[in-house]
CSV table of C-alpha atoms and ligand atoms in Angstrom, one decimal:
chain,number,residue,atom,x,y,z
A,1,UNK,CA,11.5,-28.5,-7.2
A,2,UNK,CA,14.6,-26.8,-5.6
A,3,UNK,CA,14.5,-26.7,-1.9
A,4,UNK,CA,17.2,-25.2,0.6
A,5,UNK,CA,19.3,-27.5,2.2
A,6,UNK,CA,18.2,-28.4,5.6
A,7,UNK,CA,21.3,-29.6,7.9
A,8,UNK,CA,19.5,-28.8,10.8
A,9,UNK,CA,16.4,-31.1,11.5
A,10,UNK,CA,14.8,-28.4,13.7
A,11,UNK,CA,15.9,-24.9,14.4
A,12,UNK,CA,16.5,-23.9,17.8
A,13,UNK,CA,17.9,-20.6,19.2
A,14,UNK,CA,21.2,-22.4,19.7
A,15,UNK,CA,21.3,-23.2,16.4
A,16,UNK,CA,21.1,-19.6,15.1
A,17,UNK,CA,23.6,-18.1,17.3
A,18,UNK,CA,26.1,-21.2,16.1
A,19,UNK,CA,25.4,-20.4,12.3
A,20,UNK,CA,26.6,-17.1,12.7
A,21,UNK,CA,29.6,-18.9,14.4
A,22,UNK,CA,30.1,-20.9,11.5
A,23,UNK,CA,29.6,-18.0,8.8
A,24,UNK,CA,25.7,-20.0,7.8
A,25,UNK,CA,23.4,-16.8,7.2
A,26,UNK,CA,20.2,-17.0,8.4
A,27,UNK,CA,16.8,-17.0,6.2
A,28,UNK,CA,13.6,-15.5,8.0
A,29,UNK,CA,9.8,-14.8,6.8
A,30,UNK,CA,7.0,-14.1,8.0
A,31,UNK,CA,3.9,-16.3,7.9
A,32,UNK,CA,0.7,-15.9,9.8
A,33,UNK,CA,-1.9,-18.7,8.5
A,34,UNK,CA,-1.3,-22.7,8.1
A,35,UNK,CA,-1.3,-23.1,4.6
A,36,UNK,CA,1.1,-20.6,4.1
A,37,UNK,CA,3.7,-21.6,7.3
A,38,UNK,CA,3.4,-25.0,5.7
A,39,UNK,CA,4.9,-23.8,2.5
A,40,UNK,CA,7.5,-21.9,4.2
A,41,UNK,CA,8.6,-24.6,6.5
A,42,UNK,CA,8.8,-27.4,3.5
A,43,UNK,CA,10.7,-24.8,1.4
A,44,UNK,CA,13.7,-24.9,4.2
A,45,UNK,CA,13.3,-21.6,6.0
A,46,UNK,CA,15.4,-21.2,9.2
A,47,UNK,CA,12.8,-18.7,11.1
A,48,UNK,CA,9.2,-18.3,10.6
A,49,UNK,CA,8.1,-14.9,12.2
A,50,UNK,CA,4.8,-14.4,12.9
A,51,UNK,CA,4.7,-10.4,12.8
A,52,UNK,CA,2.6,-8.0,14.0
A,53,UNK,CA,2.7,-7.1,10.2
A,54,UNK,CA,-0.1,-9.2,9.8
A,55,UNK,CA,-1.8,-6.1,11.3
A,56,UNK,CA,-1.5,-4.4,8.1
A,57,UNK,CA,-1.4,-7.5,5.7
A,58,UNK,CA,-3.8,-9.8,7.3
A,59,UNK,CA,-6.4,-7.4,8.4
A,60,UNK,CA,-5.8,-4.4,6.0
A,61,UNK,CA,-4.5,-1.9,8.7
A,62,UNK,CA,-2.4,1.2,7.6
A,63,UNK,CA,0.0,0.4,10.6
A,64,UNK,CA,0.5,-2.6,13.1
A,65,UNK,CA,-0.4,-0.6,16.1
A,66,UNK,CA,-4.5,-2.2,16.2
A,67,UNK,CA,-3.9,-6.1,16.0
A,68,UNK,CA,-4.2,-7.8,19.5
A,69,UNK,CA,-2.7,-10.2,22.0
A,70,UNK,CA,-5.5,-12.3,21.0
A,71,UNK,CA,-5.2,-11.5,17.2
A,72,UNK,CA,-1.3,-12.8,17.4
A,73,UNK,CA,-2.0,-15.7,19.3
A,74,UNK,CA,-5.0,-17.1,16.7
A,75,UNK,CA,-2.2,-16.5,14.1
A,76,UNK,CA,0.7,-18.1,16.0
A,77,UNK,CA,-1.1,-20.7,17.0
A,78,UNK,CA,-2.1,-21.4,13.3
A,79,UNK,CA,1.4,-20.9,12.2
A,80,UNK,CA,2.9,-23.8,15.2
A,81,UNK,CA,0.4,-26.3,13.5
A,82,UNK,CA,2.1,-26.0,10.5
A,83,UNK,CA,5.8,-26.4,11.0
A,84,UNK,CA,8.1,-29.3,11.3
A,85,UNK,CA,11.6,-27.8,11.4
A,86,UNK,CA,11.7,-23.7,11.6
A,87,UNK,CA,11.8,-21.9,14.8
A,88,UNK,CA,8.7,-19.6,15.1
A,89,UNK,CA,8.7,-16.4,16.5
A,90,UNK,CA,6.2,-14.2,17.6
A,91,UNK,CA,6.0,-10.3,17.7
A,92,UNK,CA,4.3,-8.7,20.6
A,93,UNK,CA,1.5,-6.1,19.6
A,94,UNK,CA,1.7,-2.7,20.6
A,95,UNK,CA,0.1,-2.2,23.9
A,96,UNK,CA,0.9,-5.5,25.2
A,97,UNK,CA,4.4,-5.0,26.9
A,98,UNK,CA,5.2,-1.5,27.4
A,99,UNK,CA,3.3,-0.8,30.0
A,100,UNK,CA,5.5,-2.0,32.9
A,101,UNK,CA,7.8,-5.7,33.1
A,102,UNK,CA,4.9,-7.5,34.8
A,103,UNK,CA,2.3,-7.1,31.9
A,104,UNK,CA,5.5,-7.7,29.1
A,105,UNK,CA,5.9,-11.1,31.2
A,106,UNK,CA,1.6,-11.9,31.3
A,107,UNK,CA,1.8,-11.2,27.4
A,108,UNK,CA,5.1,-13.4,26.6
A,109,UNK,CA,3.5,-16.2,29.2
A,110,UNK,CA,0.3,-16.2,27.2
A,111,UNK,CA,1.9,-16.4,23.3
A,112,UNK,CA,4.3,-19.6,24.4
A,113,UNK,CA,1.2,-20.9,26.2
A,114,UNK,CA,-1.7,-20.5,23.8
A,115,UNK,CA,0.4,-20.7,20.3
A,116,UNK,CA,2.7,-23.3,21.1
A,117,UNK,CA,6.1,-20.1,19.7
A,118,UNK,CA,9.1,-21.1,20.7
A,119,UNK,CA,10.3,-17.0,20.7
A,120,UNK,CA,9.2,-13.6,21.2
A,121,UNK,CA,10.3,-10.3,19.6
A,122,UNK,CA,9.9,-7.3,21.2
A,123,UNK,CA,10.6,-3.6,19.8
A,124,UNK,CA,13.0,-0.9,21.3
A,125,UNK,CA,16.3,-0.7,23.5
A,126,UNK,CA,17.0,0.5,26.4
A,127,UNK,CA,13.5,2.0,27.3
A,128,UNK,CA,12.1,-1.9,27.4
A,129,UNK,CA,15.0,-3.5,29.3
A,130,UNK,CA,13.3,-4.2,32.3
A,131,UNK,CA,10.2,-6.1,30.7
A,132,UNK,CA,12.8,-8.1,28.5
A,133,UNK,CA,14.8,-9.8,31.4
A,134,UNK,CA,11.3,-10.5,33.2
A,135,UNK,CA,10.9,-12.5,29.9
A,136,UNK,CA,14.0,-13.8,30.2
A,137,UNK,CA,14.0,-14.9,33.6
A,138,UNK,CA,11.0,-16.6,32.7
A,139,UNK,CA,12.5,-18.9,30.3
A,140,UNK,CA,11.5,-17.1,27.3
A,141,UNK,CA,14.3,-17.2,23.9
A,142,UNK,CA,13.7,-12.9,23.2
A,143,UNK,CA,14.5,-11.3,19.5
A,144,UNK,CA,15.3,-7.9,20.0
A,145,UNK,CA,13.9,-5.0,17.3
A,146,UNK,CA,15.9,-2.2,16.5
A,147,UNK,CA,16.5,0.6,14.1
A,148,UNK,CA,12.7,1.2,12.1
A,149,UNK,CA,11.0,0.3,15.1
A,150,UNK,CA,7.0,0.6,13.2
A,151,UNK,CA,5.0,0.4,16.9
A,152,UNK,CA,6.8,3.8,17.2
A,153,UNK,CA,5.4,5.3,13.5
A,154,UNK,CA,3.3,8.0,15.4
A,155,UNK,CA,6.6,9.6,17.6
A,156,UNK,CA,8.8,9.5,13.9
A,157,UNK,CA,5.9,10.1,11.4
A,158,UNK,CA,7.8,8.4,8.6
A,159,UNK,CA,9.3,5.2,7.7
A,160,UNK,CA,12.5,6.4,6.5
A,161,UNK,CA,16.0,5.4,7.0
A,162,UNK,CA,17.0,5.5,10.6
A,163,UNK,CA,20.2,6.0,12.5
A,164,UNK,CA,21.9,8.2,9.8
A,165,UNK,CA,23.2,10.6,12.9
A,166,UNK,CA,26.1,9.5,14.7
A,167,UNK,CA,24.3,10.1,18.0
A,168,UNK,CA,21.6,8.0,17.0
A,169,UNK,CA,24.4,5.0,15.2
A,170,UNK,CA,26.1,5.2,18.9
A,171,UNK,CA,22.9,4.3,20.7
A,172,UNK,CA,22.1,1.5,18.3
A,173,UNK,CA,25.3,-0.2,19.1
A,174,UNK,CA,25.1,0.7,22.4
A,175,UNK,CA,21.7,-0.7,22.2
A,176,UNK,CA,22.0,-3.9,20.6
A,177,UNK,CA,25.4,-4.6,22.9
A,178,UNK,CA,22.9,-4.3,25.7
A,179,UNK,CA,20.3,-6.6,24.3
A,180,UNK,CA,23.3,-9.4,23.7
A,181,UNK,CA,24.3,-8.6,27.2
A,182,UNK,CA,21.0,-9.2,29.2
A,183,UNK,CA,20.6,-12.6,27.1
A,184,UNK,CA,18.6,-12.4,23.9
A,185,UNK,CA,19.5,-15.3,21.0
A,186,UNK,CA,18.9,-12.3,18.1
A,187,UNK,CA,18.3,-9.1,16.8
A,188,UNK,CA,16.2,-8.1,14.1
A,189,UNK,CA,17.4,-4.5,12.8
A,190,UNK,CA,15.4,-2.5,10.1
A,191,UNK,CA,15.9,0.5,7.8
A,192,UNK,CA,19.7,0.9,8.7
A,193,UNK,CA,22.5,1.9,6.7
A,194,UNK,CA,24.4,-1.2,5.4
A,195,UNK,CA,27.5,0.3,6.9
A,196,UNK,CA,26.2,0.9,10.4
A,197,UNK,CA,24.4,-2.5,10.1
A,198,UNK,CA,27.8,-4.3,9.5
A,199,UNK,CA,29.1,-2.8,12.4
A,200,UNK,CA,26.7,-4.0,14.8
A,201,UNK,CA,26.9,-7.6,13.5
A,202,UNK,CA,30.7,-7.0,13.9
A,203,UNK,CA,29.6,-5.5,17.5
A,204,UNK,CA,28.3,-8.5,19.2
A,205,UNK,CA,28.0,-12.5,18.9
A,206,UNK,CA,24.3,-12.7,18.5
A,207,UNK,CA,22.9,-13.4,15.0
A,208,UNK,CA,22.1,-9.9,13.1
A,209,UNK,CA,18.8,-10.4,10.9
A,210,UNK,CA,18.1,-7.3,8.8
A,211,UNK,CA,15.3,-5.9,6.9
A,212,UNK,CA,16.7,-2.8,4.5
A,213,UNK,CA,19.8,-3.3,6.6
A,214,UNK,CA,22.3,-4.4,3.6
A,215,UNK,CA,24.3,-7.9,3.3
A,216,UNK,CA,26.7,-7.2,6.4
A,217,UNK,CA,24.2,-9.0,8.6
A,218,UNK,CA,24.2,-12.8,9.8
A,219,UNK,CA,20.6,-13.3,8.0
A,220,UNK,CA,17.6,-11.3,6.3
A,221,UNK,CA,14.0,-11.3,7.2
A,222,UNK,CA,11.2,-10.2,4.5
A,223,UNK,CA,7.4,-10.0,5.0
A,224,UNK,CA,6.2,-13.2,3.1
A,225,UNK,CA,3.1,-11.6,0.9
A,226,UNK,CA,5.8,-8.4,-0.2
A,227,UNK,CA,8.8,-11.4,-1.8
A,228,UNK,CA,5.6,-13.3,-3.5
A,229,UNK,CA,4.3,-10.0,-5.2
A,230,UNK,CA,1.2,-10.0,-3.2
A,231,UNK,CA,1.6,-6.4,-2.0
A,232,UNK,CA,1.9,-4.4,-5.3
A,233,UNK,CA,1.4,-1.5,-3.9
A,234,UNK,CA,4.2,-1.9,-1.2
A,235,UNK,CA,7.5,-1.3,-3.1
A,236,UNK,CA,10.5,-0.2,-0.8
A,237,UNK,CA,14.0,-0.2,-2.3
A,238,UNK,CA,15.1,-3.2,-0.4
A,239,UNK,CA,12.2,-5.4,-1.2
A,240,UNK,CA,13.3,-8.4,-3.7
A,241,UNK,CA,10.1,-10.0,-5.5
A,242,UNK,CA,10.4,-13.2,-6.3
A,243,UNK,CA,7.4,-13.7,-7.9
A,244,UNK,CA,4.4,-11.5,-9.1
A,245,UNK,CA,1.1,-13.4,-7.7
A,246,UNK,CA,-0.4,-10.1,-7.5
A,247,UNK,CA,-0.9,-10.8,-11.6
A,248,UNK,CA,-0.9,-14.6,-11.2
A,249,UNK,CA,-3.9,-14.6,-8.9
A,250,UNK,CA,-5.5,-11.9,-10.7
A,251,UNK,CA,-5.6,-13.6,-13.8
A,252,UNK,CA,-6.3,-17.1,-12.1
A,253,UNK,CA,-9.3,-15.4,-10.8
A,254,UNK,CA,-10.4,-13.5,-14.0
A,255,UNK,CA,-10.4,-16.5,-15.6
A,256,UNK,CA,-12.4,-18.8,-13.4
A,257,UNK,CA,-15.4,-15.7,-13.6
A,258,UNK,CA,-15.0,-15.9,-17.6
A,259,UNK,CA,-15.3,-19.5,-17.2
A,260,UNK,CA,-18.4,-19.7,-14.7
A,261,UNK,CA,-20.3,-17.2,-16.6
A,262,UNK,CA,-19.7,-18.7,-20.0
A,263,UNK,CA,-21.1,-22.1,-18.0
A,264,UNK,CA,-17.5,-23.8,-19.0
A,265,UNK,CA,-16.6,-24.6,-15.6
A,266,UNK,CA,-17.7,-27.3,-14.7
A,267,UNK,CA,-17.1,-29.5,-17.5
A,268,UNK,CA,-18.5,-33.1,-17.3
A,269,UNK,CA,-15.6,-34.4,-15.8
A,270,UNK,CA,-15.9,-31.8,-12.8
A,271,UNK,CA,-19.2,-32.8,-11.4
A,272,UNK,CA,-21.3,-36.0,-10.5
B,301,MHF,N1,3.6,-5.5,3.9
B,301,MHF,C1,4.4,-5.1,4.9
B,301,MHF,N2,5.7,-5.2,4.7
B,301,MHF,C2,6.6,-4.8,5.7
B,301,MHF,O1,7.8,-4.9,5.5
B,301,MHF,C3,6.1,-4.3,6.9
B,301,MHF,C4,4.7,-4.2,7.0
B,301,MHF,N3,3.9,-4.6,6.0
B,301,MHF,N4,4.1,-3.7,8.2
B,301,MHF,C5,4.9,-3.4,9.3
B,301,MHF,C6,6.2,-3.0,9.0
B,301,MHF,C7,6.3,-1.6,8.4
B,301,MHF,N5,7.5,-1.7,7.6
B,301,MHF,C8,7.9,-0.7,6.6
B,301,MHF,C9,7.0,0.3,6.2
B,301,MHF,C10,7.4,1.2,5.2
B,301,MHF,C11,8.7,1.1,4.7
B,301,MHF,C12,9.2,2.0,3.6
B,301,MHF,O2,10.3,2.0,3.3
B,301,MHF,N6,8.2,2.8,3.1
B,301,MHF,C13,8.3,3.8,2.0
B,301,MHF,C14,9.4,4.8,2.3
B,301,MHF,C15,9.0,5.7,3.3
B,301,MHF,C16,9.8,6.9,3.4
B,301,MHF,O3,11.0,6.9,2.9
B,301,MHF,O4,9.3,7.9,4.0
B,301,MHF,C17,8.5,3.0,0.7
B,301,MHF,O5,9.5,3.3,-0.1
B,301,MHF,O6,7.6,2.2,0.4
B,301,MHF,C18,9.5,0.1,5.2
B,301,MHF,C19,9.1,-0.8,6.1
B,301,MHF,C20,8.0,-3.0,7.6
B,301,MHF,N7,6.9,-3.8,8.0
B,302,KIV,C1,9.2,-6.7,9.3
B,302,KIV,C2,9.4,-7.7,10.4
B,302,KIV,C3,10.8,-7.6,11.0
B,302,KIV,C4,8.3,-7.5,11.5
B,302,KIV,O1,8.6,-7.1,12.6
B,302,KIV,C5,6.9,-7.9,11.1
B,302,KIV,O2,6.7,-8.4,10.0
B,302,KIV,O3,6.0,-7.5,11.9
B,303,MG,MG1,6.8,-6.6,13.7
């Protein structure tokens, strides 16, 4: 079995900003069970992100503007027992930080806390720069989220391509110069021309990881159950499957009811 090389013996947010030092791109999923982090983390991954994408994957939501505080941290939590080397990351839910810098800070305190995360990630700019250096001053390693920011899905409507305006490409830079600035180890940026993406990794010293955001950036993050072929009805251009366990499991499963009902499973080896 092939498995990435693993220099590192654990990943820290040091270690992320010096791989885009040294020209190393960084690889992020998600994961949001054990069995599953456990995989990920033996396979060599640098980042495990426990997204608020479980919301739609984990509990069959059409966006991830329902899952809770409480819903992240039972997933984190799983997730942290799981791991031996990545560095986990947790998404704050919708509703938990946007409130005022006080409640961001409760919310952060509780994930590293209760889940055992070593980082938080937080969507939007300038609007949430208050609550992030509350986090901050706390202690707290933040990701920022920019670009296709999907807490926001209601005030756009659509999940297309953002930042194809130049007033909008100015206050992404402007953004993410701001996020380096105040002290957060990353950015995640999503749904962002390749070009523009480039010139934001260009724009700052903090590792770049984009999703739909071309091969300019310092690493790339996909949701875990859309690169195994779980999601099949989920197919966005910049979505590489590496597998198709949609049709694996199907016929894994198919088979096993063929099998009970023909009474072939269990065979006389398979029982007692
Ligand atoms: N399974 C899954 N994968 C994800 O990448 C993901 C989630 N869920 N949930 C939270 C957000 C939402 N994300 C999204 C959602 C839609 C598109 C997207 O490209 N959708 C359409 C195009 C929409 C349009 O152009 O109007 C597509 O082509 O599938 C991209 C990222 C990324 N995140
Ligand atoms: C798509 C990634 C970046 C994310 O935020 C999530 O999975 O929730
Ligand atoms: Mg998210």
């Amino acid at each position: 079995m092939s498995t990435a090389k693993k220099e590192y013996k654990r990943i820290t947010v040091k270690t992320l900003v010096d791989m885009k030092a040294n020209g190393e791109k960084i690889s992020m999923l998600t994961a949001y069970d054990y069995t599953m982090a456990k995989i990920v983390d033996g396979a060599g991954i640098d980042v495990i992100l426990v997204g608020d994408s479980a919301s739609n994957v984990m509990a069959g939501h059409e966006t991830t503007l329902p899952i809770t505080l409480d819903q992240m941290i039972y997933h984190a939590s799983s997730v942290v027992r799981a791991i031996d080397r990545a560095l986990v990351v947790v998404d704050l839910p919708f509703g938990s930080y946007q409130s005022d810098p006080k409640e961001a800070l409760r919310s952060a305190i509780r994930i590293m806390k209760e889940s055992g995360g070593h980082a938080v990630k937080l969507e939007g700019g300038k609007e949430i720069k208050e609550s992030i250096k509350r986090i901050l001053n706390a202690g707290i390693p933040v990701m920022g989220h920019l670009g296709l920011t999907p807490q926001s899905i209601y005030k756009f409507g659509t999940y297309t391509v953002r930042a194809k305006e130049e007033e909008e490409a100015l206050r992404l830079i402007e953004d993410a110069k701001m996020l380096e600035r105040i002290g957060c180890f990353a950015i995640v940026l999503e749904k962002i021309p390749a070009k523009l993406a480039k010139e934001v990794a260009e724009s700052v010293s903090i590792p770049i990881i984009g999703i739909g955001a071309g091969n300019g950036v310092d690493g790339q993050v996909l949701v875990l159950h859309d690169m195994l072929g779980m999601t099949h009805e989920f197919h966005p251009r910049f979505l590489r499957r590496y597998m198709n366990l949609y049709e694996d499991m199907t016929n894994a499963i198919s088979q096993y009811v063929v099998d009970v009902k023909a009474v072939d499973f269990p065979n006389d080896n398979e029982q007692y």
